[in-house]
mmCIF file of C-alpha atoms and ligand atoms in Angstrom:
data_model
loop_
_atom_site.group_PDB
_atom_site.id
_atom_site.type_symbol
_atom_site.label_atom_id
_atom_site.label_comp_id
_atom_site.label_asym_id
_atom_site.label_seq_id
_atom_site.Cartn_x
_atom_site.Cartn_y
_atom_site.Cartn_z
ATOM 1 C CA MET A 202 -197.129 226.839 113.125
ATOM 2 C CA PRO A 203 -199.042 229.958 112.112
ATOM 3 C CA GLY A 204 -200.897 232.014 115.106
ATOM 4 C CA ILE A 205 -204.492 232.365 115.314
ATOM 5 C CA LEU A 206 -206.656 235.449 114.682
ATOM 6 C CA TYR A 207 -209.244 235.959 117.595
ATOM 7 C CA ILE A 208 -212.180 238.277 116.959
ATOM 8 C CA VAL A 209 -212.968 239.675 120.518
ATOM 9 C CA PRO A 210 -215.946 241.386 121.364
ATOM 10 C CA THR A 211 -215.813 244.218 124.074
ATOM 11 C CA PRO A 212 -218.417 245.972 126.271
ATOM 12 C CA ILE A 213 -220.885 248.516 124.499
ATOM 13 C CA GLY A 214 -221.203 250.263 127.858
ATOM 14 C CA ASN A 215 -221.336 248.120 130.814
ATOM 15 C CA LEU A 216 -217.961 246.612 131.644
ATOM 16 C CA GLU A 217 -219.324 243.512 133.208
ATOM 17 C CA ASP A 218 -220.333 242.488 129.573
ATOM 18 C CA ILE A 219 -216.965 241.026 128.721
ATOM 19 C CA THR A 220 -216.526 237.212 128.757
ATOM 20 C CA LEU A 221 -214.223 235.186 130.855
ATOM 21 C CA ARG A 222 -212.845 233.698 127.554
ATOM 22 C CA ALA A 223 -212.502 237.134 126.068
ATOM 23 C CA LEU A 224 -210.266 238.063 129.147
ATOM 24 C CA ARG A 225 -208.286 235.065 128.753
ATOM 25 C CA VAL A 226 -207.673 235.459 125.041
ATOM 26 C CA LEU A 227 -206.764 239.159 125.678
ATOM 27 C CA LYS A 228 -204.210 238.037 128.270
ATOM 28 C CA VAL A 229 -202.467 235.206 126.214
ATOM 29 C CA VAL A 230 -202.184 236.616 122.790
ATOM 30 C CA GLU A 231 -199.122 238.176 121.619
ATOM 31 C CA LEU A 232 -200.744 241.252 120.465
ATOM 32 C CA ILE A 233 -203.981 243.069 120.438
ATOM 33 C CA ALA A 234 -204.884 245.099 117.342
ATOM 34 C CA ALA A 235 -207.190 247.807 118.501
ATOM 35 C CA GLU A 236 -209.379 250.417 116.677
ATOM 36 C CA ASP A 237 -208.181 252.937 119.085
ATOM 37 C CA THR A 238 -205.276 251.908 121.299
ATOM 38 C CA ARG A 239 -205.813 254.534 123.987
ATOM 39 C CA HIS A 240 -209.322 253.501 124.371
ATOM 40 C CA THR A 241 -208.521 249.819 124.658
ATOM 41 C CA GLN A 242 -205.835 250.652 126.889
ATOM 42 C CA HIS A 243 -208.250 251.799 129.559
ATOM 43 C CA LEU A 244 -210.301 248.554 129.249
ATOM 44 C CA LEU A 245 -207.179 246.518 129.536
ATOM 45 C CA ALA A 246 -206.014 248.471 132.563
ATOM 46 C CA HIS A 247 -209.451 247.852 134.352
ATOM 47 C CA PHE A 248 -208.968 244.098 133.971
ATOM 48 C CA GLY A 249 -205.071 244.237 134.700
ATOM 49 C CA ILE A 250 -204.153 242.899 131.181
ATOM 50 C CA LYS A 251 -200.798 244.170 129.988
ATOM 51 C CA THR A 252 -200.670 242.597 126.344
ATOM 52 C CA ALA A 253 -198.943 244.802 123.706
ATOM 53 C CA LEU A 254 -201.334 246.918 121.629
ATOM 54 C CA THR A 255 -201.126 248.103 118.004
ATOM 55 C CA SER A 256 -203.625 250.174 116.068
ATOM 56 C CA TYR A 257 -206.054 248.740 113.406
ATOM 57 C CA HIS A 258 -208.336 251.389 112.108
ATOM 58 C CA ASP A 259 -210.478 252.450 109.035
ATOM 59 C CA HIS A 260 -207.471 254.674 108.039
ATOM 60 C CA ASN A 261 -204.706 251.845 107.894
ATOM 61 C CA GLU A 262 -206.857 248.987 107.389
ATOM 62 C CA ARG A 263 -205.486 247.603 104.329
ATOM 63 C CA GLY A 264 -201.812 247.944 105.104
ATOM 64 C CA LYS A 265 -202.111 246.972 108.449
ATOM 65 C CA ALA A 266 -203.921 243.922 107.760
ATOM 66 C CA ARG A 267 -200.927 242.745 105.436
ATOM 67 C CA THR A 268 -198.488 243.377 108.209
ATOM 68 C CA LEU A 269 -200.571 241.648 110.835
ATOM 69 C CA VAL A 270 -201.155 238.657 108.477
ATOM 70 C CA GLU A 271 -197.477 238.287 108.261
ATOM 71 C CA ARG A 272 -197.162 238.261 112.123
ATOM 72 C CA LEU A 273 -199.680 235.507 112.093
ATOM 73 C CA LYS A 274 -197.928 233.508 109.500
ATOM 74 C CA SER A 275 -194.791 233.825 111.514
ATOM 75 C CA GLY A 276 -196.610 232.141 114.695
ATOM 76 C CA ALA A 277 -198.094 235.154 116.570
ATOM 77 C CA SER A 278 -201.600 234.897 117.696
ATOM 78 C CA ILE A 279 -203.513 238.223 117.587
ATOM 79 C CA ALA A 280 -206.709 239.519 119.116
ATOM 80 C CA LEU A 281 -208.870 241.943 117.180
ATOM 81 C CA VAL A 282 -210.986 244.454 119.000
ATOM 82 C CA SER A 283 -212.819 247.571 118.309
ATOM 83 C CA ASP A 284 -213.821 250.579 120.534
ATOM 84 C CA ALA A 285 -217.086 248.833 121.531
ATOM 85 C CA GLY A 286 -218.941 245.638 120.767
ATOM 86 C CA THR A 287 -218.023 243.094 118.100
ATOM 87 C CA PRO A 288 -215.286 244.035 115.532
ATOM 88 C CA ALA A 289 -216.208 244.107 111.678
ATOM 89 C CA ILE A 290 -219.692 244.872 112.562
ATOM 90 C CA SER A 291 -220.000 248.531 111.547
ATOM 91 C CA ASP A 292 -216.400 248.625 112.612
ATOM 92 C CA PRO A 293 -212.962 247.784 111.127
ATOM 93 C CA GLY A 294 -212.189 244.050 110.756
ATOM 94 C CA TYR A 295 -213.380 242.825 107.490
ATOM 95 C CA ARG A 296 -210.223 243.357 105.696
ATOM 96 C CA ILE A 297 -207.925 241.542 108.112
ATOM 97 C CA VAL A 298 -210.511 238.548 108.379
ATOM 98 C CA VAL A 299 -210.496 238.182 104.341
ATOM 99 C CA ASP A 300 -206.641 238.508 104.310
ATOM 100 C CA ALA A 301 -206.213 235.864 107.229
ATOM 101 C CA ILE A 302 -208.691 233.514 105.475
ATOM 102 C CA GLU A 303 -206.922 233.823 102.174
ATOM 103 C CA ALA A 304 -203.393 233.089 103.930
ATOM 104 C CA GLY A 305 -204.809 229.933 105.451
ATOM 105 C CA ILE A 306 -204.803 231.494 108.965
ATOM 106 C CA GLN A 307 -207.528 230.140 111.542
ATOM 107 C CA VAL A 308 -209.902 232.829 112.306
ATOM 108 C CA VAL A 309 -211.708 232.348 115.889
ATOM 109 C CA PRO A 310 -214.597 234.523 116.578
ATOM 110 C CA LEU A 311 -215.642 234.907 120.222
ATOM 111 C CA PRO A 312 -219.316 235.364 120.998
ATOM 112 C CA GLY A 313 -220.100 238.654 122.866
ATOM 113 C CA ALA A 314 -221.561 242.100 123.070
ATOM 114 C CA SER A 315 -223.120 243.730 119.925
ATOM 115 C CA ALA A 316 -225.619 246.712 119.991
ATOM 116 C CA LEU A 317 -227.381 244.741 117.124
ATOM 117 C CA THR A 318 -228.498 241.732 118.946
ATOM 118 C CA THR A 319 -228.727 243.515 122.202
ATOM 119 C CA ALA A 320 -231.274 245.855 120.773
ATOM 120 C CA LEU A 321 -233.114 243.511 118.626
ATOM 121 C CA CYS A 322 -233.874 240.838 121.241
ATOM 122 C CA ALA A 323 -235.769 243.295 123.400
ATOM 123 C CA SER A 324 -237.408 245.412 120.542
ATOM 124 C CA GLY A 325 -240.587 243.838 120.616
ATOM 125 C CA LEU A 326 -240.515 243.408 116.899
ATOM 126 C CA PRO A 327 -240.184 240.166 114.979
ATOM 127 C CA THR A 328 -236.680 238.629 115.498
ATOM 128 C CA ASP A 329 -237.097 235.524 113.217
ATOM 129 C CA ARG A 330 -235.968 237.695 110.200
ATOM 130 C CA PHE A 331 -233.796 240.717 110.396
ATOM 131 C CA PHE A 332 -231.987 242.977 107.889
ATOM 132 C CA PHE A 333 -229.009 244.959 109.381
ATOM 133 C CA GLU A 334 -228.397 248.099 107.469
ATOM 134 C CA GLY A 335 -225.962 249.684 109.856
ATOM 135 C CA PHE A 336 -225.367 253.557 109.375
ATOM 136 C CA LEU A 337 -227.644 255.270 106.684
ATOM 137 C CA PRO A 338 -225.745 257.795 104.479
ATOM 138 C CA ALA A 339 -225.125 261.144 106.015
ATOM 139 C CA LYS A 340 -226.569 263.107 103.152
ATOM 140 C CA ALA A 341 -230.338 263.404 103.123
ATOM 141 C CA GLN A 342 -230.672 262.527 99.356
ATOM 142 C CA GLU A 343 -228.723 259.430 99.664
ATOM 143 C CA ARG A 344 -230.397 258.120 103.007
ATOM 144 C CA LYS A 345 -233.948 258.807 101.301
ATOM 145 C CA ALA A 346 -232.814 256.646 98.210
ATOM 146 C CA LYS A 347 -231.582 253.894 100.655
ATOM 147 C CA LEU A 348 -234.856 253.978 102.682
ATOM 148 C CA GLN A 349 -236.786 253.665 99.561
ATOM 149 C CA SER A 350 -234.889 250.743 98.343
ATOM 150 C CA LEU A 351 -235.703 248.945 101.675
ATOM 151 C CA ARG A 352 -239.426 249.896 101.620
ATOM 152 C CA GLY A 353 -240.601 246.287 100.544
ATOM 153 C CA GLU A 354 -238.261 244.386 102.866
ATOM 154 C CA ALA A 355 -240.440 242.229 104.945
ATOM 155 C CA ALA A 356 -237.674 241.405 107.671
ATOM 156 C CA THR A 357 -237.428 243.873 110.718
ATOM 157 C CA LEU A 358 -235.010 246.506 109.712
ATOM 158 C CA VAL A 359 -232.014 247.568 111.913
ATOM 159 C CA PHE A 360 -230.162 250.858 111.693
ATOM 160 C CA TYR A 361 -227.408 252.285 113.780
ATOM 161 C CA GLU A 362 -227.935 256.060 114.074
ATOM 162 C CA ALA A 363 -226.036 259.098 115.522
ATOM 163 C CA PRO A 364 -228.208 261.053 118.062
ATOM 164 C CA HIS A 365 -228.265 264.348 116.080
ATOM 165 C CA ARG A 366 -229.725 262.551 113.079
ATOM 166 C CA LEU A 367 -232.184 260.540 114.952
ATOM 167 C CA LEU A 368 -235.218 262.968 114.392
ATOM 168 C CA ASP A 369 -234.534 263.355 110.559
ATOM 169 C CA SER A 370 -234.234 259.739 110.038
ATOM 170 C CA LEU A 371 -237.241 258.888 111.738
ATOM 171 C CA ALA A 372 -239.214 261.649 109.878
ATOM 172 C CA GLU A 373 -238.046 260.310 106.596
ATOM 173 C CA MET A 374 -238.767 256.772 107.574
ATOM 174 C CA LEU A 375 -242.292 257.876 108.265
ATOM 175 C CA GLU A 376 -242.710 259.568 105.022
ATOM 176 C CA ILE A 377 -241.214 256.508 103.172
ATOM 177 C CA PHE A 378 -242.491 253.432 105.098
ATOM 178 C CA GLY A 379 -245.613 254.892 106.423
ATOM 179 C CA ASP A 380 -246.642 254.527 110.053
ATOM 180 C CA ARG A 381 -245.091 251.312 111.244
ATOM 181 C CA GLU A 382 -244.093 249.945 114.453
ATOM 182 C CA ILE A 383 -240.676 250.822 115.539
ATOM 183 C CA SER A 384 -238.460 250.427 118.447
ATOM 184 C CA VAL A 385 -235.570 252.941 119.436
ATOM 185 C CA ALA A 386 -232.981 251.707 121.772
ATOM 186 C CA ARG A 387 -230.709 254.190 123.374
ATOM 187 C CA GLU A 388 -227.672 253.860 125.600
ATOM 188 C CA LEU A 389 -227.785 250.014 125.913
ATOM 189 C CA THR A 390 -226.308 248.422 129.026
ATOM 190 C CA LYS A 391 -225.714 252.064 130.458
ATOM 191 C CA VAL A 392 -227.273 253.983 133.234
ATOM 192 C CA HIS A 393 -229.795 255.823 130.960
ATOM 193 C CA GLU A 394 -230.754 252.648 128.911
ATOM 194 C CA GLU A 395 -233.978 253.302 127.275
ATOM 195 C CA PHE A 396 -236.510 251.746 124.672
ATOM 196 C CA ARG A 397 -239.166 253.676 122.910
ATOM 197 C CA ARG A 398 -241.782 251.463 121.192
ATOM 198 C CA GLY A 399 -244.789 252.322 119.128
ATOM 199 C CA LYS A 400 -246.009 253.673 115.950
ATOM 200 C CA LEU A 401 -243.244 255.787 113.984
ATOM 201 C CA SER A 402 -245.483 258.904 114.477
ATOM 202 C CA GLU A 403 -245.804 258.343 118.157
ATOM 203 C CA VAL A 404 -242.248 257.838 118.773
ATOM 204 C CA VAL A 405 -241.388 260.963 116.583
ATOM 205 C CA ARG A 406 -243.932 263.017 118.720
ATOM 206 C CA ALA A 407 -242.451 261.692 121.830
ATOM 207 C CA LEU A 408 -238.948 262.598 120.964
ATOM 208 C CA ALA A 409 -239.648 265.764 119.142
ATOM 209 C CA ASP A 410 -238.598 268.230 122.000
ATOM 210 C CA ARG A 411 -235.945 266.239 123.502
ATOM 211 C CA ASP A 412 -232.277 266.773 123.341
ATOM 212 C CA ILE A 413 -231.246 263.306 122.234
ATOM 213 C CA LYS A 414 -227.746 262.235 123.298
ATOM 214 C CA GLY A 415 -226.100 258.859 123.355
ATOM 215 C CA GLU A 416 -225.840 255.818 121.194
ATOM 216 C CA ILE A 417 -228.827 254.601 119.228
ATOM 217 C CA VAL A 418 -230.195 251.469 117.421
ATOM 218 C CA ILE A 419 -233.480 252.151 115.321
ATOM 219 C CA MET A 420 -235.567 249.019 114.446
ATOM 220 C CA VAL A 421 -238.535 249.119 112.038
ATOM 221 C CA HIS A 422 -241.093 246.574 111.604
ATOM 222 C CA GLY A 423 -240.620 245.040 107.929
ATOM 223 C CA ALA A 424 -243.282 245.604 105.170
ATOM 224 C CA SER A 425 -246.427 243.602 105.915
ATOM 225 C CA GLY A 426 -247.398 240.750 103.572
ATOM 226 C CA GLU A 427 -249.979 243.076 102.141
ATOM 227 C CA ALA A 428 -247.427 245.725 101.437
ATOM 228 C CA GLN A 429 -246.234 243.584 98.530
ATOM 229 C CA VAL A 430 -249.522 244.860 96.538
ATOM 230 C CA SER A 431 -248.982 245.329 93.083
ATOM 231 C CA ASP A 432 -249.343 248.802 91.474
ATOM 232 C CA GLU A 433 -252.251 247.346 89.498
ATOM 233 C CA GLU A 434 -253.992 246.022 92.643
ATOM 234 C CA LEU A 435 -253.463 249.417 94.425
ATOM 235 C CA HIS A 436 -254.687 251.636 91.653
ATOM 236 C CA GLY A 437 -257.919 249.199 91.285
ATOM 237 C CA THR A 438 -258.641 249.657 95.028
ATOM 238 C CA ILE A 439 -258.291 253.367 95.069
ATOM 239 C CA ARG A 440 -260.535 253.634 91.903
ATOM 240 C CA GLN A 441 -263.138 251.336 93.604
ATOM 241 C CA LEU A 442 -263.058 253.276 97.137
ATOM 242 C CA ALA A 443 -263.067 256.687 95.046
ATOM 243 C CA GLY A 444 -266.143 255.225 92.975
ATOM 244 C CA ASN A 445 -267.823 254.475 96.431
ATOM 245 C CA GLY A 446 -267.540 258.135 97.345
ATOM 246 C CA MET A 447 -264.570 258.167 99.756
ATOM 247 C CA GLY A 448 -262.511 261.026 99.917
ATOM 248 C CA VAL A 449 -258.753 261.172 98.893
ATOM 249 C CA LYS A 450 -257.554 261.871 102.270
ATOM 250 C CA GLU A 451 -259.597 258.900 103.769
ATOM 251 C CA ILE A 452 -258.228 256.632 100.970
ATOM 252 C CA ALA A 453 -254.764 257.715 101.841
ATOM 253 C CA GLU A 454 -255.463 256.807 105.535
ATOM 254 C CA LEU A 455 -257.176 253.657 104.844
ATOM 255 C CA LEU A 456 -254.815 252.135 102.391
ATOM 256 C CA GLY A 457 -251.537 253.498 103.983
ATOM 257 C CA GLU A 458 -252.617 251.666 107.187
ATOM 258 C CA ARG A 459 -253.659 248.484 105.227
ATOM 259 C CA TYR A 460 -250.605 248.063 103.179
ATOM 260 C CA GLY A 461 -247.926 249.774 105.305
ATOM 261 C CA LEU A 462 -247.362 252.546 102.693
ATOM 262 C CA ALA A 463 -246.753 256.116 103.374
ATOM 263 C CA LYS A 464 -250.064 258.059 103.456
ATOM 264 C CA LYS A 465 -248.731 260.997 101.410
ATOM 265 C CA GLU A 466 -247.739 258.542 98.738
ATOM 266 C CA VAL A 467 -251.159 257.041 98.394
ATOM 267 C CA TYR A 468 -252.846 260.520 98.774
ATOM 268 C CA LYS A 469 -250.689 261.688 95.762
ATOM 269 C CA LEU A 470 -251.440 258.613 93.879
ATOM 270 C CA ALA A 471 -255.224 259.014 94.526
ATOM 271 C CA LEU A 472 -255.183 262.602 93.384
ATOM 272 C CA ASP A 473 -253.303 261.580 90.286
ATOM 273 C CA LEU A 474 -255.873 258.775 89.369
ATOM 274 C CA LYS A 475 -258.507 261.379 89.992
ATOM 275 C CA ALA A 476 -257.184 263.759 87.712
ATOM 276 C CA THR A 477 -256.537 261.186 84.910
ATOM 277 C CA LYS A 478 -260.071 260.048 85.266
ATOM 278 C CA HIS A 479 -261.241 263.607 84.787
ATOM 279 C CA ALA A 480 -259.032 264.176 81.738
ATOM 280 C CA LYS A 481 -260.627 261.200 79.991
HETATM 281 N N1 SAM B 683 -219.220 246.977 116.388
HETATM 282 C C1 SAM B 683 -220.385 247.636 117.253
HETATM 283 C C2 SAM B 683 -221.274 246.623 117.571
HETATM 284 O O1 SAM B 683 -221.148 245.383 117.525
HETATM 285 O O2 SAM B 683 -222.256 246.994 118.101
HETATM 286 C C3 SAM B 683 -220.909 248.674 116.628
HETATM 287 C C4 SAM B 683 -220.038 249.919 116.425
HETATM 288 S S1 SAM B 683 -220.619 251.277 115.419
HETATM 289 C C5 SAM B 683 -219.274 252.330 115.053
HETATM 290 C C6 SAM B 683 -221.395 252.369 116.827
HETATM 291 C C7 SAM B 683 -222.911 252.195 116.830
HETATM 292 O O3 SAM B 683 -223.348 251.217 117.392
HETATM 293 C C8 SAM B 683 -223.439 253.481 117.561
HETATM 294 O O4 SAM B 683 -223.358 254.665 116.724
HETATM 295 C C9 SAM B 683 -224.718 253.025 117.916
HETATM 296 O O5 SAM B 683 -225.633 253.102 116.735
HETATM 297 C C10 SAM B 683 -224.677 251.435 118.156
HETATM 298 N N2 SAM B 683 -224.416 251.398 119.587
HETATM 299 C C11 SAM B 683 -223.069 251.017 120.170
HETATM 300 N N3 SAM B 683 -223.255 250.814 121.477
HETATM 301 C C12 SAM B 683 -224.584 251.077 121.641
HETATM 302 C C13 SAM B 683 -225.291 251.371 122.949
HETATM 303 N N4 SAM B 683 -224.749 251.134 124.132
HETATM 304 N N5 SAM B 683 -226.619 251.467 122.911
HETATM 305 C C14 SAM B 683 -227.118 251.872 121.785
HETATM 306 N N6 SAM B 683 -226.635 251.754 120.492
HETATM 307 C C15 SAM B 683 -225.273 251.404 120.527
#
C-alpha cells in the first residue's frame, strides 16, 4: 500500500494555533518534509514530537519531490510543512502535490493557519470574492505593471508584503488604483498584532513616519462596478463637466472618487482632452 502525503499547516506566530489533528499526524507519519528543518525542529520540540525530518524547499523542490514520491510509493506516509502557515500558499509544496497526484498517491490536506484567511476575515473588506496575488515583484517597474493589470479586478485584492517595501507598494497602489479602502494586517496572532483600515491615502499618511517591522498582508477593495466605465463614457463625462465650467483638478477628484480611478490619471486625461479640443 502506498503512503499518504499530508499537507500540514503550522502556526503563523501563536503556537496555540496548531490543530490536534496536525499534532497527531506529525507524530505518526514516517517523515516530515520541512522548508527549514531547524525551524520546524523547534516547533516539534515544543510539542514533544520526535519524527524524522528532511528538507524540502524552493531550491531542491523538483528533485526532492521525486525522491519523496518514491518513498510514498513504497509505503511511507509523509507530512509536508513550511516555516509558517499552509504549505504551497506562497511557500514550497506545489511540485510534490502535483507529482504525488500524478503517481496516484492520496494527498490529504489539513485545515489550519494561513495569513491569507486570517487577515481577510477581519479586514472589513468584502470577503465574498477575493483575488490572492501573493508577493508582488521586487522590481518597481514589474510591480507597477502587475498593479496595472489588477486595476479592473472587482474582487478584494490580497497581497503578501515585506515590511521594507510596504510604503512603496502602498504609494504605487494609490497612484494606480486611486484612493480605495484598504486594510493592512501586521503581525497576525502575535503580541503586536495590528490592523490599519481606511482609505489608501489615510493609511499611507498614518504609516509614513513609522519604522515598519514584522509580517504584513495588504488587502485592497476591488474595483467598484462603476470603475468598469468605458473610455468613451469617461471621455464624454470629462467633456461634459469641462463644458459646464469645472476645472481639471475638480474633474480629476470627482471622477477619481466616482469610478475608483487614480486622480492623477483622470487629471492627465482631462488635460489631454482639453488640449485636443483647443487643437481643433
Ligand atoms: N504559507 C504561508 C501562509 O499560509 O500564510 C505564507 C508564507 S509567505 C513565505 C510569508 C508571508 O506571509 C509574509 O511575508 C507575510 O506577508 C505573510 N504572513 C505570514 N505570517 C504572517 C503574520 N503572522 N502576520 C501577517 N502576515 C503574515
